[in-house]
mmCIF file of C-alpha atoms in Angstrom:
data_model
loop_
_atom_site.group_PDB
_atom_site.id
_atom_site.type_symbol
_atom_site.label_atom_id
_atom_site.label_comp_id
_atom_site.label_asym_id
_atom_site.label_seq_id
_atom_site.Cartn_x
_atom_site.Cartn_y
_atom_site.Cartn_z
ATOM 1 C CA MET A 144 -143.556 163.543 -33.239
ATOM 2 C CA LEU A 145 -142.491 161.967 -29.956
ATOM 3 C CA ALA A 146 -144.107 163.389 -26.836
ATOM 4 C CA GLU A 147 -141.476 165.332 -24.970
ATOM 5 C CA ASN A 148 -142.059 163.437 -21.726
ATOM 6 C CA LEU A 149 -142.312 159.920 -23.205
ATOM 7 C CA PHE A 150 -139.122 158.721 -21.452
ATOM 8 C CA ILE A 151 -139.567 160.760 -18.259
ATOM 9 C CA SER A 152 -141.565 159.313 -15.347
ATOM 10 C CA LYS A 153 -141.185 162.101 -12.805
ATOM 11 C CA VAL A 154 -139.889 165.677 -12.620
ATOM 12 C CA THR A 155 -138.778 167.094 -9.302
ATOM 13 C CA THR A 156 -137.392 170.514 -8.473
ATOM 14 C CA LEU A 157 -134.776 169.987 -5.776
ATOM 15 C CA PHE A 158 -134.539 173.728 -5.070
ATOM 16 C CA SER A 159 -134.925 177.009 -7.014
ATOM 17 C CA HIS A 160 -133.088 180.265 -6.312
ATOM 18 C CA THR A 161 -132.863 183.248 -8.667
ATOM 19 C CA ILE A 162 -131.156 186.619 -8.588
ATOM 20 C CA GLU A 163 -133.416 188.950 -10.613
ATOM 21 C CA SER A 164 -130.576 191.121 -11.986
ATOM 22 C CA GLN A 165 -128.712 188.164 -13.540
ATOM 23 C CA GLU A 166 -129.209 186.346 -16.823
ATOM 24 C CA THR A 167 -130.230 182.717 -16.736
ATOM 25 C CA VAL A 168 -128.362 179.806 -18.316
ATOM 26 C CA HIS A 169 -129.883 176.329 -18.668
ATOM 27 C CA ILE A 170 -127.439 173.382 -18.460
ATOM 28 C CA ALA A 171 -128.248 169.718 -18.868
ATOM 29 C CA PHE A 172 -126.459 166.563 -17.630
ATOM 30 C CA CYS A 173 -127.472 162.972 -18.353
ATOM 31 C CA PHE A 174 -126.143 160.188 -16.180
ATOM 32 C CA ASP A 175 -126.747 156.875 -14.423
ATOM 33 C CA ASP A 176 -125.860 155.850 -10.853
ATOM 34 C CA ASN A 177 -122.137 155.455 -11.642
ATOM 35 C CA TYR A 178 -121.787 158.989 -12.871
ATOM 36 C CA ALA A 179 -123.690 160.854 -10.176
ATOM 37 C CA MET A 180 -120.600 162.035 -8.333
ATOM 38 C CA PRO A 181 -118.709 163.236 -11.466
ATOM 39 C CA ALA A 182 -121.887 165.049 -12.562
ATOM 40 C CA GLY A 183 -121.973 166.837 -9.230
ATOM 41 C CA ILE A 184 -118.295 167.847 -9.455
ATOM 42 C CA ALA A 185 -118.864 169.126 -12.982
ATOM 43 C CA MET A 186 -121.810 171.188 -11.798
ATOM 44 C CA SER A 187 -119.796 172.564 -8.875
ATOM 45 C CA SER A 188 -117.042 173.639 -11.276
ATOM 46 C CA VAL A 189 -119.660 175.526 -13.398
ATOM 47 C CA MET A 190 -120.947 177.244 -10.254
ATOM 48 C CA ILE A 191 -117.514 178.272 -9.113
ATOM 49 C CA ASN A 192 -116.740 180.025 -12.396
ATOM 50 C CA ASN A 193 -120.151 181.480 -13.164
ATOM 51 C CA SER A 194 -121.495 183.262 -10.085
ATOM 52 C CA ASP A 195 -122.603 186.113 -12.335
ATOM 53 C CA LYS A 196 -125.451 183.993 -13.772
ATOM 54 C CA ASN A 197 -128.592 182.202 -12.636
ATOM 55 C CA LEU A 198 -127.762 178.569 -13.249
ATOM 56 C CA VAL A 199 -130.590 176.141 -13.909
ATOM 57 C CA PHE A 200 -129.291 172.559 -13.980
ATOM 58 C CA HIS A 201 -131.491 169.930 -15.585
ATOM 59 C CA LEU A 202 -130.465 166.439 -14.417
ATOM 60 C CA PHE A 203 -131.707 163.509 -16.535
ATOM 61 C CA ALA A 204 -131.112 160.655 -14.107
ATOM 62 C CA ASN A 205 -131.278 157.045 -15.251
ATOM 63 C CA SER A 206 -131.711 154.641 -12.248
ATOM 64 C CA VAL A 207 -129.901 156.908 -9.828
ATOM 65 C CA SER A 208 -130.398 156.108 -6.152
ATOM 66 C CA ASP A 209 -132.363 158.483 -3.941
ATOM 67 C CA GLU A 210 -129.279 158.794 -1.690
ATOM 68 C CA LYS A 211 -127.161 160.142 -4.540
ATOM 69 C CA ILE A 212 -129.935 162.489 -5.745
ATOM 70 C CA GLN A 213 -130.226 163.911 -2.230
ATOM 71 C CA LYS A 214 -126.509 164.808 -2.320
ATOM 72 C CA PHE A 215 -127.263 167.384 -4.999
ATOM 73 C CA HIS A 216 -129.201 169.405 -2.396
ATOM 74 C CA GLN A 217 -125.849 170.475 -0.977
ATOM 75 C CA LEU A 218 -125.162 172.496 -4.182
ATOM 76 C CA SER A 219 -127.882 174.970 -3.197
ATOM 77 C CA GLU A 220 -126.778 178.601 -3.800
ATOM 78 C CA LYS A 221 -128.667 181.884 -4.184
ATOM 79 C CA ASN A 222 -128.321 181.720 -7.977
ATOM 80 C CA THR A 223 -128.873 178.016 -8.534
ATOM 81 C CA THR A 224 -131.797 175.789 -9.477
ATOM 82 C CA ILE A 225 -131.731 172.048 -9.898
ATOM 83 C CA ILE A 226 -134.503 170.089 -11.598
ATOM 84 C CA CYS A 227 -134.311 166.296 -11.709
ATOM 85 C CA TYR A 228 -135.909 164.227 -14.452
ATOM 86 C CA GLU A 229 -136.317 160.534 -13.609
ATOM 87 C CA VAL A 230 -136.028 158.343 -16.642
ATOM 88 C CA SER A 231 -138.872 155.828 -17.103
ATOM 89 C CA ASP A 232 -138.759 152.170 -18.050
ATOM 90 C CA GLU A 233 -139.828 153.178 -21.588
ATOM 91 C CA PHE A 234 -136.380 154.438 -22.283
ATOM 92 C CA SER A 235 -134.336 151.826 -24.115
ATOM 93 C CA ILE A 236 -131.563 151.758 -26.670
ATOM 94 C CA ASN A 237 -130.655 148.978 -29.101
ATOM 95 C CA PRO A 238 -127.793 147.294 -27.168
ATOM 96 C CA ASP A 239 -126.109 146.197 -30.409
ATOM 97 C CA THR A 240 -125.081 149.757 -31.148
ATOM 98 C CA LEU A 241 -123.683 150.461 -27.721
ATOM 99 C CA VAL A 242 -120.149 149.443 -28.458
ATOM 100 C CA LEU A 243 -116.892 150.799 -26.908
ATOM 101 C CA HIS A 244 -118.546 150.677 -23.428
ATOM 102 C CA VAL A 245 -120.963 153.420 -24.368
ATOM 103 C CA SER A 246 -123.754 153.716 -21.789
ATOM 104 C CA ALA A 247 -127.410 153.943 -22.808
ATOM 105 C CA SER A 248 -127.593 157.040 -20.610
ATOM 106 C CA THR A 249 -125.533 159.023 -23.126
ATOM 107 C CA CYS A 250 -128.437 158.747 -25.565
ATOM 108 C CA LEU A 251 -130.614 160.684 -23.108
ATOM 109 C CA ARG A 252 -129.226 163.838 -24.707
ATOM 110 C CA PHE A 253 -131.628 163.100 -27.579
ATOM 111 C CA VAL A 254 -134.475 163.880 -25.141
ATOM 112 C CA VAL A 255 -132.977 167.094 -23.638
ATOM 113 C CA PRO A 256 -133.876 169.723 -26.326
ATOM 114 C CA GLN A 257 -137.364 168.282 -26.856
ATOM 115 C CA MET A 258 -138.102 168.240 -23.149
ATOM 116 C CA LEU A 259 -136.685 171.717 -22.394
ATOM 117 C CA ASN A 260 -137.972 173.609 -25.432
ATOM 118 C CA LYS A 261 -141.035 174.842 -23.512
ATOM 119 C CA ILE A 262 -138.659 176.348 -20.933
ATOM 120 C CA THR A 263 -135.785 177.739 -23.030
ATOM 121 C CA SER A 264 -134.647 178.181 -26.599
ATOM 122 C CA ARG A 265 -131.031 177.500 -25.585
ATOM 123 C CA VAL A 266 -129.566 174.758 -23.468
ATOM 124 C CA LEU A 267 -125.951 173.788 -22.849
ATOM 125 C CA TYR A 268 -125.503 170.001 -22.749
ATOM 126 C CA LEU A 269 -122.363 168.787 -20.978
ATOM 127 C CA ASP A 270 -120.955 165.326 -20.394
ATOM 128 C CA CYS A 271 -120.271 164.437 -16.769
ATOM 129 C CA ASP A 272 -116.532 163.894 -17.327
ATOM 130 C CA ILE A 273 -115.780 167.608 -17.660
ATOM 131 C CA LEU A 274 -114.558 170.495 -15.641
ATOM 132 C CA CYS A 275 -115.585 174.077 -16.283
ATOM 133 C CA THR A 276 -112.539 176.199 -15.557
ATOM 134 C CA ASN A 277 -113.637 179.629 -16.803
ATOM 135 C CA ASN A 278 -116.697 181.767 -17.352
ATOM 136 C CA LEU A 279 -119.204 180.570 -19.963
ATOM 137 C CA ASN A 280 -120.047 184.028 -21.310
ATOM 138 C CA HIS A 281 -118.464 183.677 -24.746
ATOM 139 C CA LEU A 282 -119.992 180.260 -25.292
ATOM 140 C CA ILE A 283 -123.539 181.187 -24.367
ATOM 141 C CA ASN A 284 -123.398 184.333 -26.486
ATOM 142 C CA THR A 285 -122.759 182.309 -29.659
ATOM 143 C CA ASP A 286 -125.212 183.180 -32.412
ATOM 144 C CA LEU A 287 -127.392 180.126 -33.141
ATOM 145 C CA SER A 288 -130.101 181.842 -35.173
ATOM 146 C CA ASP A 289 -129.785 179.407 -38.091
ATOM 147 C CA LYS A 290 -127.811 176.575 -36.436
ATOM 148 C CA TYR A 291 -128.766 173.474 -34.517
ATOM 149 C CA ALA A 292 -125.909 173.921 -32.092
ATOM 150 C CA ALA A 293 -122.448 175.246 -31.306
ATOM 151 C CA VAL A 294 -119.869 172.475 -31.100
ATOM 152 C CA VAL A 295 -116.153 171.763 -31.180
ATOM 153 C CA PRO A 296 -114.466 169.564 -33.826
ATOM 154 C CA ASP A 297 -113.102 166.233 -32.643
ATOM 155 C CA VAL A 298 -109.416 165.336 -32.805
ATOM 156 C CA GLU A 299 -107.750 164.561 -36.094
ATOM 157 C CA LYS A 300 -107.518 160.814 -35.531
ATOM 158 C CA THR A 301 -111.306 160.600 -34.985
ATOM 159 C CA GLN A 302 -111.902 162.901 -37.958
ATOM 160 C CA GLU A 303 -109.967 160.558 -40.195
ATOM 161 C CA LYS A 304 -112.148 157.596 -39.326
ATOM 162 C CA GLN A 305 -115.570 159.022 -38.588
ATOM 163 C CA CYS A 306 -115.892 161.609 -41.364
ATOM 164 C CA SER A 307 -115.669 158.771 -43.894
ATOM 165 C CA ALA A 308 -117.921 156.470 -41.875
ATOM 166 C CA CYS A 309 -120.621 159.153 -41.403
ATOM 167 C CA ASP A 310 -120.177 160.735 -44.836
ATOM 168 C CA ILE A 311 -119.176 164.095 -43.364
ATOM 169 C CA PRO A 312 -116.621 166.528 -44.831
ATOM 170 C CA TYR A 313 -113.215 166.235 -43.115
ATOM 171 C CA GLY A 314 -112.944 168.517 -40.157
ATOM 172 C CA GLU A 315 -116.698 168.765 -39.498
ATOM 173 C CA TYR A 316 -117.102 165.806 -37.178
ATOM 174 C CA PHE A 317 -117.713 167.139 -33.693
ATOM 175 C CA ASN A 318 -117.300 165.757 -30.220
ATOM 176 C CA ALA A 319 -120.692 165.598 -28.480
ATOM 177 C CA GLY A 320 -119.393 166.128 -24.927
ATOM 178 C CA MET A 321 -120.298 169.830 -25.179
ATOM 179 C CA ILE A 322 -123.255 170.934 -27.320
ATOM 180 C CA TYR A 323 -124.860 174.382 -26.999
ATOM 181 C CA ILE A 324 -128.273 173.679 -28.486
ATOM 182 C CA ASN A 325 -130.892 175.762 -30.243
ATOM 183 C CA THR A 326 -133.974 173.896 -28.995
ATOM 184 C CA ASP A 327 -136.395 175.726 -31.258
ATOM 185 C CA MET A 328 -134.630 174.578 -34.416
ATOM 186 C CA TRP A 329 -134.157 171.128 -32.962
ATOM 187 C CA VAL A 330 -137.878 170.677 -32.274
ATOM 188 C CA ASP A 331 -138.927 172.283 -35.573
ATOM 189 C CA ASN A 332 -136.910 169.634 -37.409
ATOM 190 C CA ASN A 333 -138.025 166.775 -35.171
ATOM 191 C CA LEU A 334 -134.495 165.616 -34.327
ATOM 192 C CA THR A 335 -135.456 163.693 -31.228
ATOM 193 C CA GLU A 336 -137.640 161.228 -33.110
ATOM 194 C CA LYS A 337 -135.106 160.999 -35.970
ATOM 195 C CA ALA A 338 -132.266 160.293 -33.540
ATOM 196 C CA PHE A 339 -134.068 157.481 -31.752
ATOM 197 C CA ALA A 340 -135.076 155.993 -35.088
ATOM 198 C CA MET A 341 -131.454 155.926 -36.222
ATOM 199 C CA ILE A 342 -129.947 154.588 -32.993
ATOM 200 C CA ASN A 343 -132.553 151.782 -32.803
ATOM 201 C CA SER A 344 -132.551 150.916 -36.502
ATOM 202 C CA GLY A 345 -130.210 147.943 -36.089
ATOM 203 C CA LYS A 346 -127.259 149.746 -37.695
ATOM 204 C CA VAL A 347 -124.200 149.824 -35.487
ATOM 205 C CA TYR A 348 -122.648 153.280 -35.074
ATOM 206 C CA LYS A 349 -119.148 153.180 -33.655
ATOM 207 C CA PHE A 350 -119.677 156.208 -31.437
ATOM 208 C CA ALA A 351 -123.385 155.601 -31.029
ATOM 209 C CA ASP A 352 -125.269 158.844 -30.208
ATOM 210 C CA GLN A 353 -122.295 161.026 -31.246
ATOM 211 C CA ASP A 354 -122.351 159.604 -34.798
ATOM 212 C CA VAL A 355 -126.078 160.025 -35.024
ATOM 213 C CA LEU A 356 -125.967 163.679 -33.925
ATOM 214 C CA ASN A 357 -123.194 164.409 -36.419
ATOM 215 C CA ILE A 358 -125.186 162.937 -39.252
ATOM 216 C CA LEU A 359 -128.420 164.718 -38.337
ATOM 217 C CA MET A 360 -126.873 168.141 -37.714
ATOM 218 C CA GLN A 361 -124.396 168.069 -40.628
ATOM 219 C CA GLY A 362 -123.939 171.535 -42.116
ATOM 220 C CA LYS A 363 -125.991 173.247 -39.458
ATOM 221 C CA THR A 364 -123.536 173.624 -36.633
ATOM 222 C CA GLN A 365 -121.381 176.540 -35.420
ATOM 223 C CA PHE A 366 -117.808 175.408 -34.806
ATOM 224 C CA LEU A 367 -115.983 176.854 -31.847
ATOM 225 C CA PRO A 368 -112.341 176.795 -30.671
ATOM 226 C CA LYS A 369 -111.150 173.717 -28.744
ATOM 227 C CA ILE A 370 -111.011 175.689 -25.469
ATOM 228 C CA PHE A 371 -114.750 175.050 -25.214
ATOM 229 C CA ASN A 372 -114.346 171.269 -25.301
ATOM 230 C CA GLN A 373 -110.629 170.578 -24.631
ATOM 231 C CA LEU A 374 -110.300 166.829 -25.139
ATOM 232 C CA THR A 375 -107.828 165.479 -22.625
ATOM 233 C CA SER A 376 -106.599 161.911 -22.269
ATOM 234 C CA LEU A 377 -105.036 161.195 -18.868
ATOM 235 C CA THR A 378 -102.138 158.840 -18.248
ATOM 236 C CA VAL A 379 -101.318 157.032 -15.006
ATOM 237 C CA ALA A 380 -100.160 159.593 -12.419
ATOM 238 C CA GLY A 381 -100.133 162.192 -15.225
ATOM 239 C CA LYS A 382 -100.987 165.893 -15.056
ATOM 240 C CA GLU A 383 -102.189 166.519 -18.605
ATOM 241 C CA ASP A 384 -104.737 169.129 -17.549
ATOM 242 C CA SER A 385 -101.999 171.245 -15.904
ATOM 243 C CA VAL A 386 -100.481 172.180 -19.256
ATOM 244 C CA LEU A 387 -103.668 173.499 -20.844
ATOM 245 C CA SER A 388 -103.947 177.163 -21.735
ATOM 246 C CA ASP A 389 -105.321 179.477 -19.075
ATOM 247 C CA ASP A 390 -108.246 180.431 -21.300
ATOM 248 C CA THR A 391 -109.573 176.873 -21.453
ATOM 249 C CA VAL A 392 -113.251 176.935 -20.568
ATOM 250 C CA ILE A 393 -114.195 173.254 -20.547
ATOM 251 C CA ILE A 394 -111.832 170.324 -20.014
ATOM 252 C CA HIS A 395 -113.279 167.057 -21.267
ATOM 253 C CA TYR A 396 -111.601 163.903 -19.929
ATOM 254 C CA VAL A 397 -112.027 161.411 -22.744
ATOM 255 C CA THR A 398 -111.100 157.670 -22.708
ATOM 256 C CA GLY A 399 -111.735 155.453 -19.696
ATOM 257 C CA ASN A 400 -108.991 157.096 -17.680
ATOM 258 C CA LYS A 401 -111.162 159.339 -15.546
ATOM 259 C CA PRO A 402 -109.780 161.791 -12.952
ATOM 260 C CA TRP A 403 -112.112 160.575 -10.198
ATOM 261 C CA TYR A 404 -110.042 157.370 -9.950
ATOM 262 C CA GLN A 405 -106.996 157.498 -7.713
ATOM 263 C CA LEU A 406 -104.599 156.410 -10.482
ATOM 264 C CA TYR A 407 -105.669 159.344 -12.699
ATOM 265 C CA LEU A 408 -106.494 161.997 -10.103
ATOM 266 C CA THR A 409 -104.840 165.264 -11.075
ATOM 267 C CA PRO A 410 -104.111 168.245 -8.798
ATOM 268 C CA LEU A 411 -106.604 170.382 -10.708
ATOM 269 C CA TYR A 412 -109.461 167.868 -10.434
ATOM 270 C CA GLN A 413 -108.582 167.291 -6.758
ATOM 271 C CA ARG A 414 -109.103 171.006 -6.097
ATOM 272 C CA TYR A 415 -112.556 170.905 -7.591
ATOM 273 C CA ILE A 416 -113.433 167.785 -5.637
ATOM 274 C CA ALA A 417 -112.280 169.504 -2.465
ATOM 275 C CA ALA A 418 -114.557 172.456 -3.224
ATOM 276 C CA SER A 419 -117.607 170.218 -3.722
ATOM 277 C CA PRO A 420 -119.977 168.288 -1.488
ATOM 278 C CA TRP A 421 -118.101 165.200 -2.510
ATOM 279 C CA ALA A 422 -114.873 166.282 -0.823
ATOM 280 C CA ASN A 423 -114.842 163.401 1.659
ATOM 281 C CA GLN A 424 -115.934 160.647 -0.693
ATOM 282 C CA LYS A 425 -113.450 157.844 -1.071
ATOM 283 C CA LEU A 426 -112.247 157.420 -4.637
ATOM 284 C CA LEU A 427 -111.911 154.044 -6.289
ATOM 285 C CA LEU A 428 -108.371 153.051 -7.268
ATOM 286 C CA ALA A 429 -109.317 152.601 -10.870
ATOM 287 C CA ASN A 430 -112.224 151.643 -13.130
ATOM 288 C CA GLU A 431 -113.461 148.295 -11.778
ATOM 289 C CA ASN A 432 -114.224 147.232 -15.322
ATOM 290 C CA ALA A 433 -110.637 147.939 -16.429
ATOM 291 C CA PRO A 434 -108.234 146.323 -13.967
ATOM 292 C CA SER A 435 -105.352 146.617 -16.496
ATOM 293 C CA THR A 436 -105.007 150.282 -15.390
ATOM 294 C CA THR A 437 -103.787 148.991 -12.012
ATOM 295 C CA ARG A 438 -101.270 146.778 -13.769
ATOM 296 C CA ARG A 439 -100.013 149.684 -15.787
ATOM 297 C CA TYR A 440 -99.522 151.732 -12.639
ATOM 298 C CA ALA A 441 -97.453 148.884 -11.159
ATOM 299 C CA LYS A 442 -95.251 148.931 -14.227
ATOM 300 C CA LEU A 443 -94.840 152.732 -13.898
ATOM 301 C CA LEU A 444 -93.748 152.404 -10.291
ATOM 302 C CA ALA A 445 -91.316 149.578 -11.165
ATOM 303 C CA SER A 446 -89.767 151.810 -13.867
ATOM 304 C CA LYS A 447 -89.099 154.365 -11.133
ATOM 305 C CA HIS A 448 -87.499 151.668 -8.968
ATOM 306 C CA GLN A 449 -90.314 151.888 -6.466
ATOM 307 C CA TYR A 450 -90.476 148.100 -6.217
ATOM 308 C CA PHE A 451 -92.440 147.705 -2.979
ATOM 309 C CA LYS A 452 -95.262 149.922 -4.223
ATOM 310 C CA ALA A 453 -95.090 148.256 -7.612
ATOM 311 C CA PHE A 454 -95.593 144.864 -5.972
ATOM 312 C CA LYS A 455 -98.480 146.200 -3.933
ATOM 313 C CA TYR A 456 -100.380 147.438 -6.989
ATOM 314 C CA TYR A 457 -99.576 144.340 -9.051
ATOM 315 C CA PHE A 458 -100.982 142.235 -6.223
ATOM 316 C CA LEU A 459 -104.160 144.374 -6.250
ATOM 317 C CA TYR A 460 -104.399 143.834 -10.015
ATOM 318 C CA LEU A 461 -104.117 140.031 -9.622
ATOM 319 C CA LYS A 462 -106.614 140.085 -6.757
ATOM 320 C CA HIS A 463 -109.067 142.020 -8.870
ATOM 321 C CA LYS A 464 -108.673 139.647 -11.824
ATOM 322 C CA VAL A 465 -109.250 136.540 -9.667
ATOM 323 C CA PHE A 466 -112.352 137.847 -7.890
ATOM 324 C CA LYS A 467 -113.918 139.223 -11.088
ATOM 325 C CA LYS A 468 -113.981 135.722 -12.609
#
């Protein structure tokens, strides 16, 4: 069995505050330097909607600058604890299986249950590209006595392709952006070692760690309604999250169109940014690795006869293309 701290070089408690009368919920995020700000906004959204709990955030940080880690100190509240786990140089993932721009940091979730099992039998793993917009009570009260985790099925299009690819019954392929994990059952069945063995075997999994988790946990998951992992794909200047039901608990912004870019910033996400320590941080226009989003925005403006603005953004797109070469 893999040692639980094999990939962790240092553990630091940024601060620890507890209200004795409140229950405690453990929540884990895994990210690299590029996702530090989104992780912080996601954490802030959890705090805003769950003041009735002691929140212990476990941050698995892969090559995140000290400056960005220090920013998390500003999230200090009387019911909040933040523990940072620095990832060591021993952590590596077979790059051949990291297709579709998947970051190696996403595979850190393999480590989370193994590392935290000595602390808690339940941990909520969340991707950084989420917002928590309601209380987590119903989710954390899910019975996991004989289940690896509580999850939400992925969209039909993904089911159609990945159920066959992973040899999973149709409808039972889940999205791994939200996983409420039974760490006892995970450790008893040695899933961390099995997951790393699969991801580094040389076989290419289209959705990398998500495919591996689906295969390993098949038949032992509790499926929840989509309000607990509401997959949302943003369009340029769109407001897709504004039409979601009021009982949505977790919004998950899938695809590369993230709401912390100016072109995809929605009023809802803006409100959560404004309520966080990152309120004054300048947002990038778009994903620097995907300049075509700027070109699409120019086309949108042109279709609305806003030609001057369209020319401005098309010029930015061309400039970006030239200097990236």
